[in-house]
Amino acid sequence: MTHTDTLQKQNISFEDFKKEVLNDYKIARISRECSVLGRREVLTGKAKFGIFGDGKEVPQLALAKAFKDGDFRSGYYRDQTFMMSIGELNAQQFFAGLYAHTDIEIEPMSAGRQMGGHFATHSLHEDGSWKNLTQQKNSSSDISPTAAQMPRLLGLAQASKIYRNVPILKNSPNFSKEGNEVAWGTIGNASTSEGVFFETINAAGVLQVPMVMSVWDDEYGISVHAKHQTTKESISEILKGFQRDKNHNGYEIMTVNGWDYVQLIDVYQKAGEIARATHVPVLIHVQELTQPLGHSTSGSHERYKDHERLQWEKEFDCIVKMREWILNFELETSDGELLKFINSEEELILIDREAKKEVANAKRDAWNTYLNEIKAERKNAIQIIENAAQKSSNKSFLLKYTNDLAALIEPIRKDIFVALRKSLRLLKDEDSEAKKELQKFIKTYSNNIQEKYSSRLTSETAQSVLKISPEQPRYAEETKLVDGRIIMRDNFEVLLNKHPELLIFGEDAGFIGDVNQGLEGLQAKFGDLRVSDTGIREATIIGQGIGMAMRGLRPIAEIQYLDYLLYALQIMSDDLATLLYRTYGKQKAPLIIRTRGHRLEGIWHAGSPMGGIINTIRGIHVLVPRNMTKAAGFYNSLMEGDEPALVIECLNGYRLKEEMPINLGSFKTQIGVIETIQEGNDVTVVSYGSTLRIVEEAAKDLTQVGIHIEIIDAQSLLPFDINHETVKSLVKTNRLLVVDEDVPGGASAYLLQEILENQNGYQYLDSKPATLSAKAHRPAYGTDGDYFSKPSAEDVFEKVYEMMNEVNPTKFKSLF
Ligand SMILES: Cc1ncc(C[n+]2csc(CCOP(=O)(O)OP(=O)(O)O)c2C)c(N)n1
Ligand SMILES: [Mg+2]
């Protein structure tokens, strides 16, 4: 393409084009200078770690030009130039991120929670409500695991398809203008080796969604060359089969050199147009990129790149090339005038100098702002300790703490807290007003500061699911008993009518209405975009859900069986569970994950790995309803809130009879609240899900021998019993047994910690607290396999009986 074409295409005058080019050059220089100085800040100890965008600047300028309001990025740590180019990151903020400044106004990417290079924009107001995402350029918050940005990217792109094609959603002014938004992905060449990359590429090709995927190819993944990463050493080469043709949908695949500013602009414009207009996904393989400063601050690339490669990288550095292009640019107009961007190199040297100066100033300002805040806190702390020292017998020791603290040139909060807390220890045997002041100061300061590091794991807004008022299911006078799945189905139908933005999808969820027919007939009623089948690809089913939820939709992503959640667990753990936390509440994805488990037979059908799940997804609510009415009530609650949750239905409950409520879609099961389903005085038995039926069976047999257990349904594992009701049962029974089907020390250990430690249940116990779980191995197949692998009613009976035998051996004679 010629330069005249570029001008004509963009319909701009030469003067405007020149301005844009020089402005782009300056952004690239600023970005590079940030990388250079950023690296130095880490090497001199002011920041912990640095990973920068050097060598990838020019393609990002082109990407930014094609990126429109309403669009979304899902990318990785190299994209600082793009963020600067769309106006969402300046040099001072860049350094604030590097220093981990904890103020979201100053460090807008994550309030210091993420290491630098992890970018985000703000989708939410302070109260958690949505901003108008169509009026801003959006970047979903980056995460570190390579390729983990991919599943979410699929959902971000799919949202446009939904907004364009679901008539009832056509008018969604906060989120879409007729589905014209493109989701732009970026990934490093080596990260394309990850499974989720290929899974996402395939799924986007199937779904035909407006996703433009850029691969920044610098031939390396840290030290490992492309020959160890990618077949044929080329991702565009091996993805050729995805190219669309006359007869098949597919991708548009483009390749371009990362130092070729003009070609890049052209390629990105084209890619944007195709994806935006037709929703055809595009892959752009951006080749011949470099890493002038090496991979990150933890090493040097001279160790693994040979002289020739290093030499080539110098020559083909994209900024060097862009500079050459600007210098050599000449355009002759039709009347013979010679147009140039600059008259002499001096002009570029001036820009280089300005960029250097601006970045140096920004770095200094960011550091001072960061440090002054901490110095002010230090000043207060020193004052308080000095006051306490005045009348203390340990005065000299205390003043040593303050002197040492005052002497630190670059104090951090840890230094201040260590001094404060050690000072208090020195005062433990003394009594003074100043000591009380110190105690008070530590408490208040600690509360204020801990908030910066630990708040917003779950919603703290008015839409928190914990604030939703409960509503009991109501029944007609003439009760109607139906299969549990009918309650689910009819409740989902009401929800789909009530919430136009609700979508349900998963393997077999569409046409047949899920394997247990809880969605029977709903695709026919609501269309195949709102109730849909997906491929067998759990990680990207969750990714669809995350991305769509980040754009205002309310997806319910179905994972067919609990055991197969493991394929999705990484994305749930790394992305969904951390989203609100890692953005300091500036992005959310209220995704509901629906699955079914418990009481199945076999190694991969146990349906019980609860400990593993709850310990990896803190930040997502985990709900374990014992029947379908409870489950439906959870969905009704979750739809009123704005938080992600995992709901595990009982696989053996779909055909069990339950009474049909009349207030479908509105009765609500409270989240974080237990239910006592049988009262008793002897032992408190806590369980959840299908195991409760076994406990109930054992309870009947125990009654026969004069033992009355109190049965508590946990219902909600994350959070568990926020009102601390369980301990009240212990006050009565003084004995505790937790039963589940997980491995020993799994979710049962979690419940023990909650009850004994958090609720102080230990003080009411007269017997050793106990758990009854499955064996450590996964359950063997068949009924006997199940009986000898998981707790049975007999096991529960004997365990409880044994506890009572210890209490009263004459009344409850030993069984063995
Ligand atoms: C799942 C996972 N494995 C390993 C790492 C460590 N790691 C960070 S970056 C990186 C190399 C990525 O190379 P590439 O995708 O080519 O991106 P580049 O850094 O070259 O731009 C590795 C192995 C990680 N972050 N996540
Ligand atoms: Mg690479």
PDB file of N, CA, C and O in Angstrom, residues 223-245:
ATOM      1  N   SER A 223      13.198 -17.668  27.465  1.00  0.00           N
ATOM      2  CA  SER A 223      14.407 -18.095  26.749  1.00  0.00           C
ATOM      3  C   SER A 223      14.120 -19.148  25.677  1.00  0.00           C
ATOM      4  O   SER A 223      15.016 -19.546  24.940  1.00  0.00           O
ATOM      5  N   VAL A 224      12.860 -19.596  25.619  1.00  0.00           N
ATOM      6  CA  VAL A 224      12.575 -20.749  24.759  1.00  0.00           C
ATOM      7  C   VAL A 224      12.158 -20.297  23.359  1.00  0.00           C
ATOM      8  O   VAL A 224      11.169 -19.585  23.178  1.00  0.00           O
ATOM      9  N   HIS A 225      12.921 -20.752  22.397  1.00  0.00           N
ATOM     10  CA  HIS A 225      12.700 -20.318  21.018  1.00  0.00           C
ATOM     11  C   HIS A 225      11.457 -20.954  20.407  1.00  0.00           C
ATOM     12  O   HIS A 225      10.982 -22.004  20.846  1.00  0.00           O
ATOM     13  N   ALA A 226      10.946 -20.303  19.374  1.00  0.00           N
ATOM     14  CA  ALA A 226       9.742 -20.764  18.669  1.00  0.00           C
ATOM     15  C   ALA A 226       9.851 -22.216  18.211  1.00  0.00           C
ATOM     16  O   ALA A 226       8.834 -22.917  18.127  1.00  0.00           O
ATOM     17  N   LYS A 227      11.057 -22.690  17.947  1.00  0.00           N
ATOM     18  CA  LYS A 227      11.166 -24.066  17.459  1.00  0.00           C
ATOM     19  C   LYS A 227      10.731 -25.080  18.520  1.00  0.00           C
ATOM     20  O   LYS A 227      10.371 -26.199  18.184  1.00  0.00           O
ATOM     21  N   HIS A 228      10.752 -24.662  19.780  1.00  0.00           N
ATOM     22  CA  HIS A 228      10.257 -25.546  20.837  1.00  0.00           C
ATOM     23  C   HIS A 228       8.798 -25.252  21.190  1.00  0.00           C
ATOM     24  O   HIS A 228       8.220 -25.903  22.048  1.00  0.00           O
ATOM     25  N   GLN A 229       8.243 -24.228  20.586  1.00  0.00           N
ATOM     26  CA  GLN A 229       6.900 -23.781  20.982  1.00  0.00           C
ATOM     27  C   GLN A 229       5.828 -24.165  19.971  1.00  0.00           C
ATOM     28  O   GLN A 229       4.751 -24.624  20.340  1.00  0.00           O
ATOM     29  N   THR A 230       6.126 -23.893  18.720  1.00  0.00           N
ATOM     30  CA  THR A 230       5.054 -23.884  17.718  1.00  0.00           C
ATOM     31  C   THR A 230       5.458 -24.719  16.503  1.00  0.00           C
ATOM     32  O   THR A 230       6.554 -24.527  15.970  1.00  0.00           O
ATOM     33  N   THR A 231       4.578 -25.613  16.091  1.00  0.00           N
ATOM     34  CA  THR A 231       4.823 -26.394  14.883  1.00  0.00           C
ATOM     35  C   THR A 231       5.097 -25.424  13.727  1.00  0.00           C
ATOM     36  O   THR A 231       4.391 -24.412  13.585  1.00  0.00           O
ATOM     37  N   LYS A 232       6.075 -25.714  12.948  1.00  0.00           N
ATOM     38  CA  LYS A 232       6.482 -24.858  11.821  1.00  0.00           C
ATOM     39  C   LYS A 232       6.925 -23.459  12.275  1.00  0.00           C
ATOM     40  O   LYS A 232       7.084 -22.553  11.451  1.00  0.00           O
ATOM     41  N   GLU A 233       7.040 -23.282  13.581  1.00  0.00           N
ATOM     42  CA  GLU A 233       7.475 -21.991  14.146  1.00  0.00           C
ATOM     43  C   GLU A 233       6.595 -20.821  13.721  1.00  0.00           C
ATOM     44  O   GLU A 233       7.025 -19.673  13.725  1.00  0.00           O
ATOM     45  N   SER A 234       5.361 -21.101  13.337  1.00  0.00           N
ATOM     46  CA  SER A 234       4.506 -19.998  12.891  1.00  0.00           C
ATOM     47  C   SER A 234       3.035 -20.276  13.192  1.00  0.00           C
ATOM     48  O   SER A 234       2.444 -21.212  12.661  1.00  0.00           O
ATOM     49  N   ILE A 235       2.465 -19.442  14.025  1.00  0.00           N
ATOM     50  CA  ILE A 235       1.064 -19.660  14.415  1.00  0.00           C
ATOM     51  C   ILE A 235       0.110 -19.406  13.238  1.00  0.00           C
ATOM     52  O   ILE A 235      -0.882 -20.125  13.073  1.00  0.00           O
ATOM     53  N   SER A 236       0.441 -18.428  12.383  1.00  0.00           N
ATOM     54  CA  SER A 236      -0.482 -18.166  11.259  1.00  0.00           C
ATOM     55  C   SER A 236      -0.409 -19.303  10.244  1.00  0.00           C
ATOM     56  O   SER A 236      -1.402 -19.660   9.607  1.00  0.00           O
ATOM     57  N   GLU A 237       0.777 -19.890  10.129  1.00  0.00           N
ATOM     58  CA  GLU A 237       0.957 -21.003   9.206  1.00  0.00           C
ATOM     59  C   GLU A 237       0.087 -22.189   9.650  1.00  0.00           C
ATOM     60  O   GLU A 237      -0.666 -22.753   8.863  1.00  0.00           O
ATOM     61  N   ILE A 238       0.174 -22.524  10.916  1.00  0.00           N
ATOM     62  CA  ILE A 238      -0.545 -23.731  11.350  1.00  0.00           C
ATOM     63  C   ILE A 238      -2.044 -23.502  11.531  1.00  0.00           C
ATOM     64  O   ILE A 238      -2.812 -24.435  11.562  1.00  0.00           O
ATOM     65  N   LEU A 239      -2.452 -22.242  11.628  1.00  0.00           N
ATOM     66  CA  LEU A 239      -3.904 -21.996  11.768  1.00  0.00           C
ATOM     67  C   LEU A 239      -4.574 -21.808  10.402  1.00  0.00           C
ATOM     68  O   LEU A 239      -5.760 -21.465  10.341  1.00  0.00           O
ATOM     69  N   LYS A 240      -3.825 -22.048   9.342  1.00  0.00           N
ATOM     70  CA  LYS A 240      -4.384 -21.788   8.006  1.00  0.00           C
ATOM     71  C   LYS A 240      -5.713 -22.505   7.741  1.00  0.00           C
ATOM     72  O   LYS A 240      -6.553 -22.009   6.996  1.00  0.00           O
ATOM     73  N   GLY A 241      -5.868 -23.651   8.331  1.00  0.00           N
ATOM     74  CA  GLY A 241      -7.130 -24.382   8.135  1.00  0.00           C
ATOM     75  C   GLY A 241      -8.342 -23.644   8.663  1.00  0.00           C
ATOM     76  O   GLY A 241      -9.482 -23.971   8.314  1.00  0.00           O
ATOM     77  N   PHE A 242      -8.115 -22.643   9.499  1.00  0.00           N
ATOM     78  CA  PHE A 242      -9.236 -21.861  10.036  1.00  0.00           C
ATOM     79  C   PHE A 242      -9.686 -20.754   9.073  1.00  0.00           C
ATOM     80  O   PHE A 242     -10.705 -20.110   9.300  1.00  0.00           O
ATOM     81  N   GLN A 243      -8.878 -20.524   8.024  1.00  0.00           N
ATOM     82  CA  GLN A 243      -9.205 -19.456   7.074  1.00  0.00           C
ATOM     83  C   GLN A 243     -10.587 -19.717   6.447  1.00  0.00           C
ATOM     84  O   GLN A 243     -10.867 -20.812   5.992  1.00  0.00           O
ATOM     85  N   ARG A 244     -11.441 -18.714   6.441  1.00  0.00           N
ATOM     86  CA  ARG A 244     -12.764 -18.890   5.824  1.00  0.00           C
ATOM     87  C   ARG A 244     -12.611 -19.018   4.308  1.00  0.00           C
ATOM     88  O   ARG A 244     -11.639 -18.522   3.723  1.00  0.00           O
ATOM     89  N   ASP A 245     -13.566 -19.658   3.684  1.00  0.00           N
ATOM     90  CA  ASP A 245     -13.575 -19.714   2.225  1.00  0.00           C
ATOM     91  C   ASP A 245     -15.014 -19.576   1.749  1.00  0.00           C
ATOM     92  O   ASP A 245     -15.917 -19.330   2.558  1.00  0.00           O
TER      93      ASP A 245
END
